[in-house]
mmCIF file of C-alpha atoms and ligand atoms in Angstrom:
data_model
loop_
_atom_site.group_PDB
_atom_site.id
_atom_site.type_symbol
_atom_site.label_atom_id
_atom_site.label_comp_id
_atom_site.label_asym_id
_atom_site.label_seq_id
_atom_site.Cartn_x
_atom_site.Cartn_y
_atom_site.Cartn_z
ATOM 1 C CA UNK A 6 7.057 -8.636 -13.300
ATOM 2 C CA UNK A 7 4.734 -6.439 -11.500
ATOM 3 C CA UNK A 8 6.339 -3.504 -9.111
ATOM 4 C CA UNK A 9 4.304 -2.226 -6.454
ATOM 5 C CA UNK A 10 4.186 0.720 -4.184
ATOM 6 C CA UNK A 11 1.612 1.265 -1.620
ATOM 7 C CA UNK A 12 2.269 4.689 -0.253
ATOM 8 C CA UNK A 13 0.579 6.423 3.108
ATOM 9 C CA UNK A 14 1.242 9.616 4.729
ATOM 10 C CA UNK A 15 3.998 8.065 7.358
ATOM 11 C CA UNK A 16 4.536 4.362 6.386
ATOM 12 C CA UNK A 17 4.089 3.405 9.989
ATOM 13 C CA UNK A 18 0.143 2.098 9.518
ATOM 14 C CA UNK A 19 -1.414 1.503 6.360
ATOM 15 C CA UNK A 20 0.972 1.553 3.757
ATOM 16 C CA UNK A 21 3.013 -1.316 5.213
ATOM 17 C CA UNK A 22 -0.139 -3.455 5.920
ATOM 18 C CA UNK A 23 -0.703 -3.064 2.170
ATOM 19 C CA UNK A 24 2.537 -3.592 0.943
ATOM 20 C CA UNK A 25 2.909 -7.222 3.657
ATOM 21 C CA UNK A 26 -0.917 -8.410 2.857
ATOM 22 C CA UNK A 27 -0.281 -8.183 -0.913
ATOM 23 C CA UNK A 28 2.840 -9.933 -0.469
ATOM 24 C CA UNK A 29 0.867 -13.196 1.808
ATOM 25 C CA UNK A 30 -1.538 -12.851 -0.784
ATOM 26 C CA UNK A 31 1.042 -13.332 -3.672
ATOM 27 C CA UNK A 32 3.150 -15.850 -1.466
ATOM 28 C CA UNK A 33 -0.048 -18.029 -1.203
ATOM 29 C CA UNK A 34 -0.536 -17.876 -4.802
ATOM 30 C CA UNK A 35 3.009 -18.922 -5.707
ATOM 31 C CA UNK A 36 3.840 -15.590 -7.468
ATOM 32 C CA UNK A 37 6.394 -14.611 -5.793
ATOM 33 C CA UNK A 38 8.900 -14.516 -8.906
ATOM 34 C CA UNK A 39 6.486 -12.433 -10.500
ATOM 35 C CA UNK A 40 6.005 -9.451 -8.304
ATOM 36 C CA UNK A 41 7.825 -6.722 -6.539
ATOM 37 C CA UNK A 42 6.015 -5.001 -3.223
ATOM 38 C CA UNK A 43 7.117 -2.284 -1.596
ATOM 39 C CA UNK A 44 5.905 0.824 0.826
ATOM 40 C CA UNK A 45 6.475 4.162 1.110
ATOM 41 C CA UNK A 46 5.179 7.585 2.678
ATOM 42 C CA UNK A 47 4.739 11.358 1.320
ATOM 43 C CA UNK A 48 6.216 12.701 4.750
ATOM 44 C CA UNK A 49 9.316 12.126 6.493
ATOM 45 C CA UNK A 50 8.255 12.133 10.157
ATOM 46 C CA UNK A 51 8.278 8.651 10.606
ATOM 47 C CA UNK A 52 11.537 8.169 8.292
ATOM 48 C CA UNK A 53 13.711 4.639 9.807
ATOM 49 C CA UNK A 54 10.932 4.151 12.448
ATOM 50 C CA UNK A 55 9.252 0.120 12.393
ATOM 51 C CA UNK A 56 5.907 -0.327 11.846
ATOM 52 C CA UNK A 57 3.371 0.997 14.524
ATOM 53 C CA UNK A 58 3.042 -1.731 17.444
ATOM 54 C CA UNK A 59 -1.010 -1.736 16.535
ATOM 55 C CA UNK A 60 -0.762 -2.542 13.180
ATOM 56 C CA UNK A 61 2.055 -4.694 13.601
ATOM 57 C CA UNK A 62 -0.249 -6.636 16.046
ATOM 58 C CA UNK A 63 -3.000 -6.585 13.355
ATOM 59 C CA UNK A 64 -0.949 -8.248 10.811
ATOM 60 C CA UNK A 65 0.182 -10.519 13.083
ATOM 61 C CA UNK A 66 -3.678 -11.393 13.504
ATOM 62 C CA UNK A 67 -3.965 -12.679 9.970
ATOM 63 C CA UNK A 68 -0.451 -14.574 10.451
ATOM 64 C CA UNK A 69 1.527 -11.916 8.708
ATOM 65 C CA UNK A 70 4.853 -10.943 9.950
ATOM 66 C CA UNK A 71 6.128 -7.374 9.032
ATOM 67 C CA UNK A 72 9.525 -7.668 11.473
ATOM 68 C CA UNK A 73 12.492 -5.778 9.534
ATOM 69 C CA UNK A 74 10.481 -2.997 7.472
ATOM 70 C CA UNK A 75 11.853 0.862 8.023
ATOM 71 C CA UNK A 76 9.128 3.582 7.221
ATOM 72 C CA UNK A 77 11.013 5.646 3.821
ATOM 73 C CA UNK A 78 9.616 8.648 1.778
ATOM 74 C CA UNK A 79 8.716 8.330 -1.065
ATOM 75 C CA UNK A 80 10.982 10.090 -3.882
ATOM 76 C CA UNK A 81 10.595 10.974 -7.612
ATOM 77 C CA UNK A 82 12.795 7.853 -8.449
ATOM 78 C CA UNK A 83 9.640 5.826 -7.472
ATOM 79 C CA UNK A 84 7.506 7.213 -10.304
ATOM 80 C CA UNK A 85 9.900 5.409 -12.609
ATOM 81 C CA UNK A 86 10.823 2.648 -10.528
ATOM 82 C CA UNK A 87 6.938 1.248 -10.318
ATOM 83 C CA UNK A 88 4.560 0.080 -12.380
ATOM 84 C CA UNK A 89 1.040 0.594 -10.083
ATOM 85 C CA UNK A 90 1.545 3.353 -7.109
ATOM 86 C CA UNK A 91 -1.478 2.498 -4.957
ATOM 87 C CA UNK A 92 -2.306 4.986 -2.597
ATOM 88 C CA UNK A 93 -4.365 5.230 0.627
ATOM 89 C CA UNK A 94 -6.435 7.920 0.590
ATOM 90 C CA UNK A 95 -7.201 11.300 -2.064
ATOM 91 C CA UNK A 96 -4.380 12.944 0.286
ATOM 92 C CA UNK A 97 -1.220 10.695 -1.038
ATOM 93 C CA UNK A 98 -1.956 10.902 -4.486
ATOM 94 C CA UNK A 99 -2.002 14.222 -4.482
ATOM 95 C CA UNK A 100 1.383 13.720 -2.050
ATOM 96 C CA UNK A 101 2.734 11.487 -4.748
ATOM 97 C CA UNK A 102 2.085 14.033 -7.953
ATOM 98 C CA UNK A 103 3.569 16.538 -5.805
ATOM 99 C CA UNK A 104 6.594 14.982 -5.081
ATOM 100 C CA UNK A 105 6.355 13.068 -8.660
ATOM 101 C CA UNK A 106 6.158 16.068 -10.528
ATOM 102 C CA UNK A 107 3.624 14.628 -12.152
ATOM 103 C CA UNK A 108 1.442 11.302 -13.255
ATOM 104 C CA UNK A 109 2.198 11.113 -17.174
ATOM 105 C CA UNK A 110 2.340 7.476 -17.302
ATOM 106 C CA UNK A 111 -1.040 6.546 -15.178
ATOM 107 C CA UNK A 112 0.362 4.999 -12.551
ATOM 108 C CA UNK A 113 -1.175 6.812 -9.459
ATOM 109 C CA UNK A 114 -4.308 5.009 -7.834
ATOM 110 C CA UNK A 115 -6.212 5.036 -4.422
ATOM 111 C CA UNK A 116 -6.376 1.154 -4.036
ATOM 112 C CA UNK A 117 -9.727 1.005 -2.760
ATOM 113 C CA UNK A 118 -10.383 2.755 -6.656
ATOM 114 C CA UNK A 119 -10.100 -1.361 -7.713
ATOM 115 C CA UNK A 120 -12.722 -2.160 -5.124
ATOM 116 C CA UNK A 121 -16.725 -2.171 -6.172
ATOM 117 C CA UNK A 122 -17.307 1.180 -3.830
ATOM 118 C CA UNK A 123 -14.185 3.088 -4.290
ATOM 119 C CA UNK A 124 -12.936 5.326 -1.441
ATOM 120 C CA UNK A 125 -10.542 6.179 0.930
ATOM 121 C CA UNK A 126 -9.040 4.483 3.686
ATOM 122 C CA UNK A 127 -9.431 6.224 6.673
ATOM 123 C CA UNK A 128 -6.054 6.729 8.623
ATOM 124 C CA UNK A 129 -5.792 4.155 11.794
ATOM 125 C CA UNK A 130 -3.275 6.555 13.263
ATOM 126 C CA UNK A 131 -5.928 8.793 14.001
ATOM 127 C CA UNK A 132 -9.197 6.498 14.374
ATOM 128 C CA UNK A 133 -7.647 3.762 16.063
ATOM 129 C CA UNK A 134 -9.481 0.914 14.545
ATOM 130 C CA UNK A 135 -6.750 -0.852 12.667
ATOM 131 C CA UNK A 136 -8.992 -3.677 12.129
ATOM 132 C CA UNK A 137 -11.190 -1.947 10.169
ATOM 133 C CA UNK A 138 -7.964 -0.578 7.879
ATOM 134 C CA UNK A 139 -6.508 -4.143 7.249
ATOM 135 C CA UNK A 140 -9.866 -5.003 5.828
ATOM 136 C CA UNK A 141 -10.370 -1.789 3.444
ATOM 137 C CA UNK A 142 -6.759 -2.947 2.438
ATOM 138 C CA UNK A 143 -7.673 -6.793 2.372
ATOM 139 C CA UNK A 144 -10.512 -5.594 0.215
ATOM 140 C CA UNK A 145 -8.618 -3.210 -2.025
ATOM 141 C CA UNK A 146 -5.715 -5.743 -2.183
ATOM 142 C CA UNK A 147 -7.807 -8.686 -3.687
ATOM 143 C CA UNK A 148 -9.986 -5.707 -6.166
ATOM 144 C CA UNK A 149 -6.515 -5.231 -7.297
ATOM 145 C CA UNK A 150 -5.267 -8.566 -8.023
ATOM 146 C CA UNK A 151 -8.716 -9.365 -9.723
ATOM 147 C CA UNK A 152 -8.150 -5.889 -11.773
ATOM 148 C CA UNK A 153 -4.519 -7.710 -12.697
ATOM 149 C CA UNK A 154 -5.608 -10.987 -13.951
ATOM 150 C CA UNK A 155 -8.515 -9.793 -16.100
ATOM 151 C CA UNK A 156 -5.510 -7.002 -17.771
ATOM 152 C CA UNK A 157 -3.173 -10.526 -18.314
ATOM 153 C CA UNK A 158 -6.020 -12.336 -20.201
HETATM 154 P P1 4NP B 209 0.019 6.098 8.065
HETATM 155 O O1 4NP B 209 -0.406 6.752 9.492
HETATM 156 O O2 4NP B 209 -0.005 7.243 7.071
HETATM 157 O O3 4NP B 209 -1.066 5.114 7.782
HETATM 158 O O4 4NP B 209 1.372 5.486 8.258
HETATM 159 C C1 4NP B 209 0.280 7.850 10.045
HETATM 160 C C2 4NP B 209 1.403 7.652 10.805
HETATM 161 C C3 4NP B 209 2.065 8.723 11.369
HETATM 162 C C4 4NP B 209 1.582 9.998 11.171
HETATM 163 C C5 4NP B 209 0.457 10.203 10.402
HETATM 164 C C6 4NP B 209 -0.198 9.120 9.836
HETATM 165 N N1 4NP B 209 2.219 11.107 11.765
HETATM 166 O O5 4NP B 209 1.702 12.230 11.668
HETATM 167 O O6 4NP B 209 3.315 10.957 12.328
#
């Protein structure tokens, strides 16, 4: 079993699209049994709010439905409680150490780190161009999974 946290500033934008393209990703590959995906954000402000309209309507683009998921912070629990603790951008790692106390275990990534030109991904909330975030994520997502199965051979 693999558990997953994609983590963003607010959990409103990206970290959610992560955390519900992984999972139609998985779902399509009939690995659902063997994965655990969640999201989470370094601030509060957002805390119990839905996903932002915009990126809800971008997932819902690619056929993805995101309807019940509440924006939480992340909390040092989640160090423990997850295996790979993919972040958006430089900015939420360092969020996630913070908060973490630490990464002794080697857990803490940027997800676009498993793509070919690793980078961040640039925050929707403020750009506006969600399409262009679900496909850094798309493209981080499937780096990842590749990144996975060459580790399980
Ligand atoms: P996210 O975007 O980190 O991708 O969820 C943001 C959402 C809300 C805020 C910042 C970023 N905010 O400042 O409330």
């Amino acid at each position: 079993m693999f558990k997953i946290l994609f983590v963003c500033l607010g959990n409103i934008c990206r970290s959610p699209m992560g955390e519900f393209i992984l999972k139609d990703m998985i779902r399509r590959a009939g690995r659902n049994e063997d994965f655990f995906i969640a999201s989470a954000g370094t601030s509060s402000e957002e805390q119990g709010n839905g996903v932002y309209p915009p990126a809800k309507r971008e997932l819902a683009k690619h056929g993805i439905d995101c309807t019940g998921k509440r924006a939480v912070r992340f909390c040092a629990s989640d160090y423990e409680k997850y295996d790979y603790i993919l972040c958006m951008e430089q900015r939420n790692a360092e969020g996630v150490l913070r908060i973490a106390g630490g990464d002794p275990k080697g857990k803490v990534f940027r997800l676009l780190d498993f793509s070919a030109r690793p980078r961040d991904i640039a925050d929707p909330w403020y750009t506006g161009d969600f399409a262009a975030a679900y496909k850094d994520i798309e493209e981080g997502c499937l780096g990842f999974l590749n990144y996975l199965s060459e580790s399980e051979k």
